PDB file of C-alpha atoms in Angstrom:
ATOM      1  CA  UNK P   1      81.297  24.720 -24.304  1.00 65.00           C
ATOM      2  CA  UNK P   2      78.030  25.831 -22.599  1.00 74.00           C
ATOM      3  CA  UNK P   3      74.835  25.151 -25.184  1.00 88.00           C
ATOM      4  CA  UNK P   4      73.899  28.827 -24.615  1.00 93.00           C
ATOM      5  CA  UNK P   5      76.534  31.533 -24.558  1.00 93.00           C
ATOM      6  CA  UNK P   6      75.772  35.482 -23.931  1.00 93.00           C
ATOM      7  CA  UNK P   7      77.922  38.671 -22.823  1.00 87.00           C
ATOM      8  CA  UNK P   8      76.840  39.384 -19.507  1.00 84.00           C
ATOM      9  CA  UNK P   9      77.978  43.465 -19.974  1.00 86.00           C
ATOM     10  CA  UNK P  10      77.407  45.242 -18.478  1.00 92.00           C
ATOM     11  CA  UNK P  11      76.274  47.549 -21.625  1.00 95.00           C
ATOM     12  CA  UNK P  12      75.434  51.611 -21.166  1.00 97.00           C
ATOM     13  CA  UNK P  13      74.048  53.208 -24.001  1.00 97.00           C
ATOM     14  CA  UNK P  14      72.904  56.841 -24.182  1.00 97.00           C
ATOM     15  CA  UNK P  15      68.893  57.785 -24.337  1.00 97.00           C
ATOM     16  CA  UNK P  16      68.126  57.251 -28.133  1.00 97.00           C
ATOM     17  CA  UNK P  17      70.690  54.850 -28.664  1.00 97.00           C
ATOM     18  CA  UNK P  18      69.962  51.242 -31.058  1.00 97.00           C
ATOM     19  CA  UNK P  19      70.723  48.292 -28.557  1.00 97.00           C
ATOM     20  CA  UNK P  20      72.176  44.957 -30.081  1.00 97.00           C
ATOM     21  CA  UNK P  21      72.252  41.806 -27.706  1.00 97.00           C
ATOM     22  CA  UNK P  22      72.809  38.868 -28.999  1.00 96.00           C
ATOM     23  CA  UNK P  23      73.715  34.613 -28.071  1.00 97.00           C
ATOM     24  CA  UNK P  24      75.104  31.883 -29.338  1.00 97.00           C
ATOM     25  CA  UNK P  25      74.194  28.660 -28.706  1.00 96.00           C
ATOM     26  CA  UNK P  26      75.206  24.778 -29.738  1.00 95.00           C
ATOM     27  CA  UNK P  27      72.832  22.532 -29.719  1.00 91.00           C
ATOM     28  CA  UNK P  28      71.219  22.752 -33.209  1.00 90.00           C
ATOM     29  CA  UNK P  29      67.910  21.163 -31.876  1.00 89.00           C
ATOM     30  CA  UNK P  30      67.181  24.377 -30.512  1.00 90.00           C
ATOM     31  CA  UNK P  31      64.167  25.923 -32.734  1.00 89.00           C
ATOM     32  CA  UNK P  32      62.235  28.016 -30.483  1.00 91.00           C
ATOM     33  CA  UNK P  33      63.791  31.288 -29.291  1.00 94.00           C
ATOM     34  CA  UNK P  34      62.770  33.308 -26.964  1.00 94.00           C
ATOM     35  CA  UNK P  35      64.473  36.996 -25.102  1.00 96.00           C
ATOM     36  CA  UNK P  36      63.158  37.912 -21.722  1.00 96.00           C
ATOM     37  CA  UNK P  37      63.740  41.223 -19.953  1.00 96.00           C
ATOM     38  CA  UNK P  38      63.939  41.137 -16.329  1.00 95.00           C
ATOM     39  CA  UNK P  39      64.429  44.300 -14.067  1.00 94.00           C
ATOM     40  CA  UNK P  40      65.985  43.900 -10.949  1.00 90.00           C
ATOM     41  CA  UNK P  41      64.411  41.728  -8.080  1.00 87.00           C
ATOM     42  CA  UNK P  42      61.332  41.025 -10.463  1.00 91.00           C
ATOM     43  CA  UNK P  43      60.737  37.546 -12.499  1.00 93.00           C
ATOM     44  CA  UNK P  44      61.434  37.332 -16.287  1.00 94.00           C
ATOM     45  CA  UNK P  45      58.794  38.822 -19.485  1.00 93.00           C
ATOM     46  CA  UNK P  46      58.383  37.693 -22.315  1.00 92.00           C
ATOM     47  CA  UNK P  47      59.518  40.336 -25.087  1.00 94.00           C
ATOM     48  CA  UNK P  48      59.709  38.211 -28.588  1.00 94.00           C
ATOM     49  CA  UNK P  49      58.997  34.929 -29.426  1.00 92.00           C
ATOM     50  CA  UNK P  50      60.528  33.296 -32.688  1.00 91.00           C
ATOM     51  CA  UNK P  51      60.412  30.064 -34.396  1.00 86.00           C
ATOM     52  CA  UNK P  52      63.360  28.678 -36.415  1.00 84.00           C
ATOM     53  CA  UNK P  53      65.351  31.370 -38.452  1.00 85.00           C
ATOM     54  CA  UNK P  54      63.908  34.688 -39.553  1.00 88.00           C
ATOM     55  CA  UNK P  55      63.122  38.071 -38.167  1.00 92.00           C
ATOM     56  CA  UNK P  56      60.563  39.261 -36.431  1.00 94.00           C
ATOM     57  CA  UNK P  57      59.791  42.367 -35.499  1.00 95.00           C
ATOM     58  CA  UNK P  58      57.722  44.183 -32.095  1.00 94.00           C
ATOM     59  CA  UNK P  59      57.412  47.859 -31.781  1.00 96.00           C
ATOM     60  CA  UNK P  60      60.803  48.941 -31.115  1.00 97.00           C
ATOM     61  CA  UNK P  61      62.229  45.507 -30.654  1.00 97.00           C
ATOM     62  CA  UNK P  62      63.351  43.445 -33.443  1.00 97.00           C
ATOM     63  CA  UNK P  63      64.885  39.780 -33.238  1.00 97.00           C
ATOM     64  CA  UNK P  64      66.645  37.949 -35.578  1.00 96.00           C
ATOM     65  CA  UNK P  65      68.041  34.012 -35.793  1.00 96.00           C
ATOM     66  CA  UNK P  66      70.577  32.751 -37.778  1.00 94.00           C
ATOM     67  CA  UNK P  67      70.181  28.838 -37.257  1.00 92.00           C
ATOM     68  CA  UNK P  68      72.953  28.355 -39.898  1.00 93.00           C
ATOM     69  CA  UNK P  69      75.671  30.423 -37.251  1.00 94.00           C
ATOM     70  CA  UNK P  70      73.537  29.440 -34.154  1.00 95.00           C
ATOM     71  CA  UNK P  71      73.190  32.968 -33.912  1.00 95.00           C
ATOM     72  CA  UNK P  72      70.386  35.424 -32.085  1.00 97.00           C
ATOM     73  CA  UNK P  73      70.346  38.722 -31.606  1.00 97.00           C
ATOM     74  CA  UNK P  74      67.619  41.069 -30.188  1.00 97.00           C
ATOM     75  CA  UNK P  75      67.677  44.724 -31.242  1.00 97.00           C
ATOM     76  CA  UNK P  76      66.211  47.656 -29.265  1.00 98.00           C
ATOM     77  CA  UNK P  77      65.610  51.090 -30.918  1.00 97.00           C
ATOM     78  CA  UNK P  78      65.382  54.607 -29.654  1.00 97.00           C
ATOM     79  CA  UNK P  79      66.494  52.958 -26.449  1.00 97.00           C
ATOM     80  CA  UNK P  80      64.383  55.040 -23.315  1.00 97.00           C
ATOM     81  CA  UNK P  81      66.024  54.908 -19.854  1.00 97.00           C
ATOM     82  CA  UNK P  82      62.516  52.457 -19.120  1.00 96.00           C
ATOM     83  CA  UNK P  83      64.578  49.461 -21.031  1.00 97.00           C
ATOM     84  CA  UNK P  84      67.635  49.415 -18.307  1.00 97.00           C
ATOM     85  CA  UNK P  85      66.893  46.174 -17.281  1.00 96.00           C
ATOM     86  CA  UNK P  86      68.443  42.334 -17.565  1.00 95.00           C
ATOM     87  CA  UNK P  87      68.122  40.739 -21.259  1.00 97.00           C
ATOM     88  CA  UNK P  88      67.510  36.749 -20.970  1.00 96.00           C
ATOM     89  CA  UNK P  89      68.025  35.194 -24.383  1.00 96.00           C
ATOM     90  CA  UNK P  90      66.252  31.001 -24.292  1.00 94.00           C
ATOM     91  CA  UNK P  91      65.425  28.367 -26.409  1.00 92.00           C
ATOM     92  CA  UNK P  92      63.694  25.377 -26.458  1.00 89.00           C
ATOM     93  CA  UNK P  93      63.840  22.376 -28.833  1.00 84.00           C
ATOM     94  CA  UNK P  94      60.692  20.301 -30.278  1.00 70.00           C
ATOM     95  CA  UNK P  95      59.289  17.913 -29.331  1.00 60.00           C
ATOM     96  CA  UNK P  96      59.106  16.046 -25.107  1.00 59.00           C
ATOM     97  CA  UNK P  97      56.552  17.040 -22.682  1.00 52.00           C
ATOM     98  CA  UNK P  98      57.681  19.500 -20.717  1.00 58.00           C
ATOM     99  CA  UNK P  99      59.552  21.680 -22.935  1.00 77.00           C
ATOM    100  CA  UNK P 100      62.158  23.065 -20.884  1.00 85.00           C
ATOM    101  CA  UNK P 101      63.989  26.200 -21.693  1.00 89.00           C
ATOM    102  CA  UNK P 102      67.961  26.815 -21.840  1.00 90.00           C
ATOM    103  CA  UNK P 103      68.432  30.396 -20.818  1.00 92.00           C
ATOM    104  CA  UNK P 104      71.750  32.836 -21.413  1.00 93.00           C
ATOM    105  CA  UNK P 105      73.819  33.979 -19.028  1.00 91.00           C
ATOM    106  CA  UNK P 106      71.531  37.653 -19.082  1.00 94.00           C
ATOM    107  CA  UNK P 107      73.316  40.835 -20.581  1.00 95.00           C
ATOM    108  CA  UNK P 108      73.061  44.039 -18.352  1.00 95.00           C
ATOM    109  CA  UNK P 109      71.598  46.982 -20.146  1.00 97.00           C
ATOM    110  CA  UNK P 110      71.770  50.732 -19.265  1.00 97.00           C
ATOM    111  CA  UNK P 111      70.472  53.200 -21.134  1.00 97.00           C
ATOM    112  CA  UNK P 112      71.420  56.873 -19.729  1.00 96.00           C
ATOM    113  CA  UNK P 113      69.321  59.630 -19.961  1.00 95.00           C
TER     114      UNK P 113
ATOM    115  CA  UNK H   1      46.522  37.814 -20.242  1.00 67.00           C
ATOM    116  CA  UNK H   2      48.448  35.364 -18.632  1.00 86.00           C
ATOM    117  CA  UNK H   3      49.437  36.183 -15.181  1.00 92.00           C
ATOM    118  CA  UNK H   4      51.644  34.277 -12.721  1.00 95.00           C
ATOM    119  CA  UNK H   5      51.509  35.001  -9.089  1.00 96.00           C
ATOM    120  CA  UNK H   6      53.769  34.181  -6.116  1.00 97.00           C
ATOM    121  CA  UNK H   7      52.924  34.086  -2.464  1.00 97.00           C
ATOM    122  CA  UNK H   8      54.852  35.379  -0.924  1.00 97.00           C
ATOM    123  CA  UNK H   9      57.167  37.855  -2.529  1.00 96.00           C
ATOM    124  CA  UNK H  10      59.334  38.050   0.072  1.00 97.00           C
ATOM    125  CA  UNK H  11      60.171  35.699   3.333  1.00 97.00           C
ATOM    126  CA  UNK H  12      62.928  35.946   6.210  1.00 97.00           C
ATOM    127  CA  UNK H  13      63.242  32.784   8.279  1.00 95.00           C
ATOM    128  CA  UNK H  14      65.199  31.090  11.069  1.00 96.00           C
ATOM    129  CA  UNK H  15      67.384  27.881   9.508  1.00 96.00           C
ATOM    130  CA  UNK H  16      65.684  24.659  10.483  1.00 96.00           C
ATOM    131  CA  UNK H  17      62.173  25.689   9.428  1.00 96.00           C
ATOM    132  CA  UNK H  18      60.544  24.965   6.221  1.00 97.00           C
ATOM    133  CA  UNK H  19      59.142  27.341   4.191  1.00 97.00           C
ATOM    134  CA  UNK H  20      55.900  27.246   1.833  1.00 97.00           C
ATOM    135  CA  UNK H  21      56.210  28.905  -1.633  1.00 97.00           C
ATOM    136  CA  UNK H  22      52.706  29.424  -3.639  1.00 97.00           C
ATOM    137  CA  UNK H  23      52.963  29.767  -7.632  1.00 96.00           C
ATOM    138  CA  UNK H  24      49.677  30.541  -9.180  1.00 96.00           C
ATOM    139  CA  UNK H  25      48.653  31.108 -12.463  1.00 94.00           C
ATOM    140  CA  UNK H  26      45.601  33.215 -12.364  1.00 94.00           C
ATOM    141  CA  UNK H  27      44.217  33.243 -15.599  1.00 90.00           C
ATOM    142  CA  UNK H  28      45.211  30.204 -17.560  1.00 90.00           C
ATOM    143  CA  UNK H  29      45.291  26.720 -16.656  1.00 90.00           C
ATOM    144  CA  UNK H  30      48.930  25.378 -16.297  1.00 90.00           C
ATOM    145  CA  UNK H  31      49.400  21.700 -16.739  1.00 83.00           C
ATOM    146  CA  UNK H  32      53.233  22.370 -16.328  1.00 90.00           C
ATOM    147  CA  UNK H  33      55.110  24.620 -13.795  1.00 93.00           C
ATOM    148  CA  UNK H  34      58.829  25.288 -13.165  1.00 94.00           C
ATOM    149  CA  UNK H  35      60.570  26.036 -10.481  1.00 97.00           C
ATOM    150  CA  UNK H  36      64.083  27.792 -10.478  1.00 96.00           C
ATOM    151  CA  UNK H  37      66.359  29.390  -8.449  1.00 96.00           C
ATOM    152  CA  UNK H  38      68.615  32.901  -9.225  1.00 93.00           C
ATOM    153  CA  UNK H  39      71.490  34.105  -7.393  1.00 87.00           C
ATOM    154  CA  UNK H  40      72.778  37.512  -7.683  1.00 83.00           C
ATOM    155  CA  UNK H  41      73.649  38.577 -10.927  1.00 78.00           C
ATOM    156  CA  UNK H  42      73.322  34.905 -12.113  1.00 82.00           C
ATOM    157  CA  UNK H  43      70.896  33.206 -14.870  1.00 85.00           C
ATOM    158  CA  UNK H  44      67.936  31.434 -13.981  1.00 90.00           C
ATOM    159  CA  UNK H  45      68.657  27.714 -12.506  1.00 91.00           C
ATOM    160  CA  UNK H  46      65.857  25.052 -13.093  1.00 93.00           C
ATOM    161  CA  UNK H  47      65.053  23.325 -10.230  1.00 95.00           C
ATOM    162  CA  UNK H  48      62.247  21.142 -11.744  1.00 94.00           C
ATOM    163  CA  UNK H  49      59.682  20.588 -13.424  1.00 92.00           C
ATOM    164  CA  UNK H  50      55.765  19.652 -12.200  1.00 91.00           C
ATOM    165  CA  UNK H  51      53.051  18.609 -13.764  1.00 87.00           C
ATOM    166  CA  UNK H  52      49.774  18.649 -12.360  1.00 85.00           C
ATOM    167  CA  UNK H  53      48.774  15.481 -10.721  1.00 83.00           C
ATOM    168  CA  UNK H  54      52.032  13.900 -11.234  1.00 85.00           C
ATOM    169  CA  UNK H  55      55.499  13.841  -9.304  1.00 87.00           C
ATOM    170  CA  UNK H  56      57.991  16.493  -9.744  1.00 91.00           C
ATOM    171  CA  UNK H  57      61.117  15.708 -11.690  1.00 92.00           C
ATOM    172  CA  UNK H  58      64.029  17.349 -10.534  1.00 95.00           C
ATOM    173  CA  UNK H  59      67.210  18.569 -11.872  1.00 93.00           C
ATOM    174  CA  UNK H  60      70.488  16.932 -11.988  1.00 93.00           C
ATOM    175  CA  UNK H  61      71.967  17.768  -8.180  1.00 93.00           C
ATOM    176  CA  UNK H  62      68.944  19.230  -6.873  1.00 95.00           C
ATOM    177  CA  UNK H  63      67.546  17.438  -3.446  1.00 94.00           C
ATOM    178  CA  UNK H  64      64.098  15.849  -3.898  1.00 93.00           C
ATOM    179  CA  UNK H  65      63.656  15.822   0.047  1.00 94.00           C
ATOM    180  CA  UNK H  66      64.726  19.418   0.280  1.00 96.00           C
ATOM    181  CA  UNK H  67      62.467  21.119  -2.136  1.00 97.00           C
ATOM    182  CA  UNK H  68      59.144  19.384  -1.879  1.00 96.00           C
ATOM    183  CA  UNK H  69      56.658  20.506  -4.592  1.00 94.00           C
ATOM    184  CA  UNK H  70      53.315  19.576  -5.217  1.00 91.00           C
ATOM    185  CA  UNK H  71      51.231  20.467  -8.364  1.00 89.00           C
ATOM    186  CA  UNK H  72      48.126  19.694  -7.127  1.00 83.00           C
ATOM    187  CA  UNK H  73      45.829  22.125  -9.187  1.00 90.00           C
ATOM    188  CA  UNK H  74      45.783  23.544 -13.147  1.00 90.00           C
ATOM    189  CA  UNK H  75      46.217  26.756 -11.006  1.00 93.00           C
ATOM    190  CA  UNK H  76      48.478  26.421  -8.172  1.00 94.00           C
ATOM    191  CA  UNK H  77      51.960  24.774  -7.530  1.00 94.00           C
ATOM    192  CA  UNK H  78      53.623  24.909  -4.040  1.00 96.00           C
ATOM    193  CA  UNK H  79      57.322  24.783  -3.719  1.00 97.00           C
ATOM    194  CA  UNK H  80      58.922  24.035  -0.253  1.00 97.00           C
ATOM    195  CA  UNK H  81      61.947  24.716   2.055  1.00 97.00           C
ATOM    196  CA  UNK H  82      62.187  21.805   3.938  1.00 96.00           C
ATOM    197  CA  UNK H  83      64.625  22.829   7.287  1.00 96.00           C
ATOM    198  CA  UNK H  84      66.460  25.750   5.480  1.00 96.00           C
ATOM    199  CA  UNK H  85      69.892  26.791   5.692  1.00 96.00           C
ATOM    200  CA  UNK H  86      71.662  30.037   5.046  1.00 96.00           C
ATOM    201  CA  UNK H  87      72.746  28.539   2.189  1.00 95.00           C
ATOM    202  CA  UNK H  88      69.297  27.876   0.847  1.00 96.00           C
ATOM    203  CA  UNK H  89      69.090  32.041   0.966  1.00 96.00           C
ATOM    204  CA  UNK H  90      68.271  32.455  -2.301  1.00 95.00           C
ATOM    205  CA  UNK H  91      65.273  34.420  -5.405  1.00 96.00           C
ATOM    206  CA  UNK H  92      62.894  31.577  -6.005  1.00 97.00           C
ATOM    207  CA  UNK H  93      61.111  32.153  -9.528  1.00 97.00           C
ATOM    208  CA  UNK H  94      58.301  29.894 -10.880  1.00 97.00           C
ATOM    209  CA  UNK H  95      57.171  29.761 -14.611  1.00 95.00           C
ATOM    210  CA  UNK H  96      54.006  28.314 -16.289  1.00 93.00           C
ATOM    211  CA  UNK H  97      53.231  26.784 -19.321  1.00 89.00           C
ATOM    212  CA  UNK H  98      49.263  27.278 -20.746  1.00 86.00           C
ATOM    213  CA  UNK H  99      48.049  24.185 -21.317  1.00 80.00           C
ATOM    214  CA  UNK H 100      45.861  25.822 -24.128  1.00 79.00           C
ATOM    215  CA  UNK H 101      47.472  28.064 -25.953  1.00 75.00           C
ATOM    216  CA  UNK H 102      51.263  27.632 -24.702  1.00 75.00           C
ATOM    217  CA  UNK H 103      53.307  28.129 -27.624  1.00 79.00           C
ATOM    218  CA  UNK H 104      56.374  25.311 -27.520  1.00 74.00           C
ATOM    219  CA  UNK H 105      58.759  26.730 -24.675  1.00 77.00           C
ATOM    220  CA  UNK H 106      56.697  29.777 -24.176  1.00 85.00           C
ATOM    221  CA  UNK H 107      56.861  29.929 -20.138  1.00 89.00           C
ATOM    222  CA  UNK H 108      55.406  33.148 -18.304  1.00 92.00           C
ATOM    223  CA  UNK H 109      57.211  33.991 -14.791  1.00 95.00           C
ATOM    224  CA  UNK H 110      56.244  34.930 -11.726  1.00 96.00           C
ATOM    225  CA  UNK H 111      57.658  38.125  -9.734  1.00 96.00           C
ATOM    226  CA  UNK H 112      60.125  35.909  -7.546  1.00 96.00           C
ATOM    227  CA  UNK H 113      60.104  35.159  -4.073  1.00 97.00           C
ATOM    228  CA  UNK H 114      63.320  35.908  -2.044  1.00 96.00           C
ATOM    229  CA  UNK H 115      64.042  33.701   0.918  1.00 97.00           C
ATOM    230  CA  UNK H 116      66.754  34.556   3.459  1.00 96.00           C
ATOM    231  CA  UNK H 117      67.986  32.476   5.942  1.00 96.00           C
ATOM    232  CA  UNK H 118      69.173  33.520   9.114  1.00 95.00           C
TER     233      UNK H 118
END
């Protein structure tokens, strides 16, 4: 089992549209949890940032983590044809120097005018 | 706020040459920088990790003789190619962590570099 599943789509959605993405993951060290959107031939952004199980919420974008199911999901809503791009979910766990971070597979997101 | 460049975006070279990849971070100070590598339609692959002043430490399979980096600045990490191959044809991404403010696993990414081989 990979410590960091996600659906790689792709996923088309319709202008207006709420957007759920979500990951699973393994390794319960994991506390820090991160989604980054990347469009295509550009590096990674950060969109939300999250520590340990809650929600938090960003303009349109709202992410949740469910450290009981291992569970994260990033929602996105009145979708605009601007957020077709690459979603990234990663985590991190406490503690070392370096803090390296486990990333998702990426799901492919659409959203049609 | 915190800005990562990469010199230079884009690079086209003849195998058996090495190549020089710049990561800067332009307004934070970066005590750690990662390299990784993304192939089409693929998740980010870290390469290493480099901390400034200190040796790289690589990734399980990666070659430490084939991708030299040096972290010789807060600011500026270097990754390269030594005598690339097609196969090395690949998007290079760097991340940086601020040494100041960095949130635990917070990295912010550069805009890539994409090497190709001929």
């Amino acid at each position: 089992q990979k410590e960091v599943e996600q659906d790689p789509g792709p996923l088309s959605v319709p202008e207006g549209a709420i957007v759920s993405l979500n990951c699973t993951y393994s390794n319960s060290a994991f506390q820090y949890f991160m989604w980054y959107r990347q469009y295509s031939r550009k590096g990674p952004e950060l969109l939300m940032y999250t520590y340990s199980s809650g929600n938090k919420e960003d303009g349109r974008f709202t992410a949740q983590v469910d450290k009981s199911s291992k569970y994260i999901s990033l929602f996105i809503r009145d979708s605009q044809p601007s957020d077709s791009a690459t979603y990234l979910c990663a985590m991190s766990s406490s503690g070392g120097s370096n803090y390296k971070l486990t990333f998702g597979k990426g799901t492919l997101l659409t959203v049609n005018p | 706020g915190a800005v990562v460049s990469q010199h230079p975006s884009r690079v086209i070279c003849k195998s058996g040459t090495s190549v020089k990849i710049e990561c800067r971070s332009l307004d934070f100070q970066a005590t750690t920088m990662f390299w990784y590598r993304q192939f089409p339609k693929k998740s980010l692959m870290l390469m290493a990790t480099s901390n400034e002043g200190s040796k790289a430490t690589y990734e399980q399979g990666v070659e430490k003789d084939k991708f030299l980096i040096n972290h010789a600045s807060l600011t500026l990490s270097t990754l390269t190619v030594t005598s690339a191959h097609p196969e090395d044809s690949s998007f290079y991404i760097c991340s940086a962590r601020d040494r100041v403010s960095g949130r635990t696993g917070e990295q912010f990414f550069g805009p890539g570099t994409r090497l190709t081989v001929l």
